[in-house]
Steps between C-alpha positions, in 0.01 A plus 500: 500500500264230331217727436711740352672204299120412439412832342784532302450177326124564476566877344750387285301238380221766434801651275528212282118492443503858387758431288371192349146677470626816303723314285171267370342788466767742302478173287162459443503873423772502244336170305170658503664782347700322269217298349207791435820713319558206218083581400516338141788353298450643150523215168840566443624413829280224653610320134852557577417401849267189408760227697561683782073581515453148452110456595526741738142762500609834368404788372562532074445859354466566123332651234186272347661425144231542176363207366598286770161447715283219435211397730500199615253246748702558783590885485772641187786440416765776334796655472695803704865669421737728636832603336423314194411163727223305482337246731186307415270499743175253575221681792265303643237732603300795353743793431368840612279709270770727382714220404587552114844519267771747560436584865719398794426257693646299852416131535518302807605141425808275429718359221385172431762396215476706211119668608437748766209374698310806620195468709423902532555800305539860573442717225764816603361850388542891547370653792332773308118494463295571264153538466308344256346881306212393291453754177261742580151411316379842348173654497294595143626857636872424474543532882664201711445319725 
């Protein structure tokens, strides 16, 4: 009778374990999940949002706005919108070579009062390539080539 009292205790035991075990992992699972959904928070939002972000790194997606970059000694600083919102923004870094005005862009960074402090930019674009097609040179002829 004690070694089946033994086993019982030591299976059911097991039973909690596996419980315990699977529940961490159906939450690690669904936070996982949770966090690589909310990708970017677009202008609009994260401005709307700017208490409850607090300092908290996140990702900021907008459009560059015109006139906005200047370079400065420690990277540029401009401006992006969404929805008729915008957020000034100050980089510290070199932005990517296709960085310019009027293309969408995420930051990674915080709110640090009124200034979003980004320290990396990712220039969003089409997935459609194009060659570069340099103009055929002609020949005294008129062929090309």
């Amino acid at each position: 009778m004690s070694a089946d009292r033994s086993r019982r205790r030591t299976l059911w035991r097991l039973g909690v374990l596996g419980v315990v075990l699977v529940g961490a992992f159906a939450f690690l699972v669904a936070k996982g999940i949770g966090t690589s959904l909310n990708y970017f928070e677009p202008v609009n939002q994260a401005v709307a949002q700017r208490a409850s972000l607090g300092n908290r790194t996140f990702r900021l997606e907008g459009v560059v706005v015109p006139g906005t970059i200047r370079r400065t000694a420690r990277g540029v600083d401009f401006e992006v919108s969404s929805s008729g919102v915008r957020q000034a923004v100050v980089e510290t870094g070199m932005p990517p070579q296709l960085f310019q005005p009027d293309i969408p862009v995420v930051l990674v960074g915080h709110f640090a009062g009124s200034l979003y402090l980004s320290n990396e930019i990712m220039v969003k674009h089409t997935s459609v390539y194009r060659a570069a097609t340099p103009k055929p040179t002609r020949t005294p002829g008129g062929s090309a080539r």
